[in-house]
């Protein structure tokens, strides 16, 4: 088995834990009318033992915390920038380009 296949196999358990944690945070935020980030932080602290030890989930949690989190921040910044440009108009976008 090549390295990519082994790495992908090791990512799935941690990716599943991160997905379930995020979905639970969204559910709790809608149910209790509180910020989702608060619940994500609390739930993340509750399942942090899965990352601290050398568990099968550690590789996937590391991938989620580094790669996917960075991609999410970039997409969020892009959404804000494109929204601002849409409000300012095509002349401003042309000037910025």
mmCIF file of C-alpha atoms in Angstrom:
data_model
loop_
_atom_site.group_PDB
_atom_site.id
_atom_site.type_symbol
_atom_site.label_atom_id
_atom_site.label_comp_id
_atom_site.label_asym_id
_atom_site.label_seq_id
_atom_site.Cartn_x
_atom_site.Cartn_y
_atom_site.Cartn_z
ATOM 1 C CA UNK A 1 0.000 0.000 0.000
ATOM 2 C CA UNK A 2 1.457 3.386 -0.930
ATOM 3 C CA UNK A 3 1.868 6.312 1.463
ATOM 4 C CA UNK A 4 -1.092 8.277 0.088
ATOM 5 C CA UNK A 5 -3.482 5.389 0.681
ATOM 6 C CA UNK A 6 -2.205 4.912 4.230
ATOM 7 C CA UNK A 7 -2.436 8.647 4.945
ATOM 8 C CA UNK A 8 -5.990 8.872 3.567
ATOM 9 C CA UNK A 9 -7.009 5.858 5.621
ATOM 10 C CA UNK A 10 -5.608 7.503 8.749
ATOM 11 C CA UNK A 11 -7.407 10.811 8.101
ATOM 12 C CA UNK A 12 -10.984 9.451 8.048
ATOM 13 C CA UNK A 13 -11.534 8.763 11.791
ATOM 14 C CA UNK A 14 -10.334 12.228 12.833
ATOM 15 C CA UNK A 15 -12.201 13.904 9.999
ATOM 16 C CA UNK A 16 -15.359 12.131 11.152
ATOM 17 C CA UNK A 17 -14.837 13.295 14.737
ATOM 18 C CA UNK A 18 -14.317 16.890 13.573
ATOM 19 C CA UNK A 19 -17.422 16.738 11.369
ATOM 20 C CA UNK A 20 -19.605 15.321 14.121
ATOM 21 C CA UNK A 21 -18.283 17.893 16.580
ATOM 22 C CA UNK A 22 -19.040 20.730 14.167
ATOM 23 C CA UNK A 23 -22.514 19.444 13.426
ATOM 24 C CA UNK A 24 -23.236 19.044 17.127
ATOM 25 C CA UNK A 25 -22.053 22.611 17.741
ATOM 26 C CA UNK A 26 -24.403 23.883 15.024
ATOM 27 C CA UNK A 27 -27.312 21.924 16.476
ATOM 28 C CA UNK A 28 -26.667 23.195 19.997
ATOM 29 C CA UNK A 29 -26.294 26.777 18.795
ATOM 30 C CA UNK A 30 -29.671 26.636 17.059
ATOM 31 C CA UNK A 31 -31.317 24.882 20.001
ATOM 32 C CA UNK A 32 -29.968 27.205 22.714
ATOM 33 C CA UNK A 33 -29.707 30.353 20.556
ATOM 34 C CA UNK A 34 -26.008 30.879 21.342
ATOM 35 C CA UNK A 35 -22.890 31.277 19.148
ATOM 36 C CA UNK A 36 -21.819 28.110 17.352
ATOM 37 C CA UNK A 37 -18.152 28.935 17.976
ATOM 38 C CA UNK A 38 -18.762 28.759 21.731
ATOM 39 C CA UNK A 39 -20.198 25.261 21.476
ATOM 40 C CA UNK A 40 -17.492 24.190 19.025
ATOM 41 C CA UNK A 41 -14.848 25.322 21.511
ATOM 42 C CA UNK A 42 -16.511 23.526 24.414
ATOM 43 C CA UNK A 43 -17.074 20.324 22.452
ATOM 44 C CA UNK A 44 -13.524 20.486 21.102
ATOM 45 C CA UNK A 45 -12.191 20.667 24.640
ATOM 46 C CA UNK A 46 -14.387 17.708 25.589
ATOM 47 C CA UNK A 47 -12.976 15.486 22.827
ATOM 48 C CA UNK A 48 -9.391 16.778 23.018
ATOM 49 C CA UNK A 49 -8.263 13.491 24.537
ATOM 50 C CA UNK A 50 -8.625 11.960 21.071
ATOM 51 C CA UNK A 51 -5.810 14.198 19.816
ATOM 52 C CA UNK A 52 -3.537 14.252 22.862
ATOM 53 C CA UNK A 53 -2.809 10.548 22.833
ATOM 54 C CA UNK A 54 -1.471 8.682 19.828
ATOM 55 C CA UNK A 55 -4.916 7.546 18.694
ATOM 56 C CA UNK A 56 -6.157 6.682 15.190
ATOM 57 C CA UNK A 57 -8.014 10.014 15.150
ATOM 58 C CA UNK A 58 -4.919 12.186 15.681
ATOM 59 C CA UNK A 59 -3.884 12.305 12.004
ATOM 60 C CA UNK A 60 -7.328 13.373 10.812
ATOM 61 C CA UNK A 61 -7.724 15.956 13.566
ATOM 62 C CA UNK A 62 -4.322 17.402 12.657
ATOM 63 C CA UNK A 63 -5.376 17.601 8.989
ATOM 64 C CA UNK A 64 -8.665 19.266 9.912
ATOM 65 C CA UNK A 65 -7.042 21.738 12.310
ATOM 66 C CA UNK A 66 -4.369 22.809 9.852
ATOM 67 C CA UNK A 67 -5.489 22.388 6.247
ATOM 68 C CA UNK A 68 -9.272 22.620 6.426
ATOM 69 C CA UNK A 69 -9.249 25.434 8.981
ATOM 70 C CA UNK A 70 -6.937 27.500 6.776
ATOM 71 C CA UNK A 71 -9.110 26.858 3.731
ATOM 72 C CA UNK A 72 -12.187 27.932 5.703
ATOM 73 C CA UNK A 73 -10.547 31.175 6.776
ATOM 74 C CA UNK A 74 -9.562 31.925 3.175
ATOM 75 C CA UNK A 75 -13.092 31.238 1.927
ATOM 76 C CA UNK A 76 -14.568 33.414 4.662
ATOM 77 C CA UNK A 77 -12.228 36.270 3.755
ATOM 78 C CA UNK A 78 -13.048 35.836 0.082
ATOM 79 C CA UNK A 79 -16.761 35.989 0.807
ATOM 80 C CA UNK A 80 -16.364 39.249 2.716
ATOM 81 C CA UNK A 81 -14.141 40.773 0.024
ATOM 82 C CA UNK A 82 -16.471 39.798 -2.819
ATOM 83 C CA UNK A 83 -19.464 41.121 -0.893
ATOM 84 C CA UNK A 84 -17.726 44.448 -0.360
ATOM 85 C CA UNK A 85 -16.795 44.673 -4.029
ATOM 86 C CA UNK A 86 -20.360 43.928 -5.067
ATOM 87 C CA UNK A 87 -21.593 46.811 -2.926
ATOM 88 C CA UNK A 88 -18.924 49.218 -4.222
ATOM 89 C CA UNK A 89 -19.598 48.430 -7.869
ATOM 90 C CA UNK A 90 -17.656 47.300 -10.925
ATOM 91 C CA UNK A 91 -15.772 50.619 -11.270
ATOM 92 C CA UNK A 92 -14.127 50.103 -7.881
ATOM 93 C CA UNK A 93 -13.349 46.462 -8.706
ATOM 94 C CA UNK A 94 -11.758 47.547 -11.972
ATOM 95 C CA UNK A 95 -9.711 50.174 -10.157
ATOM 96 C CA UNK A 96 -8.517 47.598 -7.596
ATOM 97 C CA UNK A 97 -7.558 45.147 -10.325
#
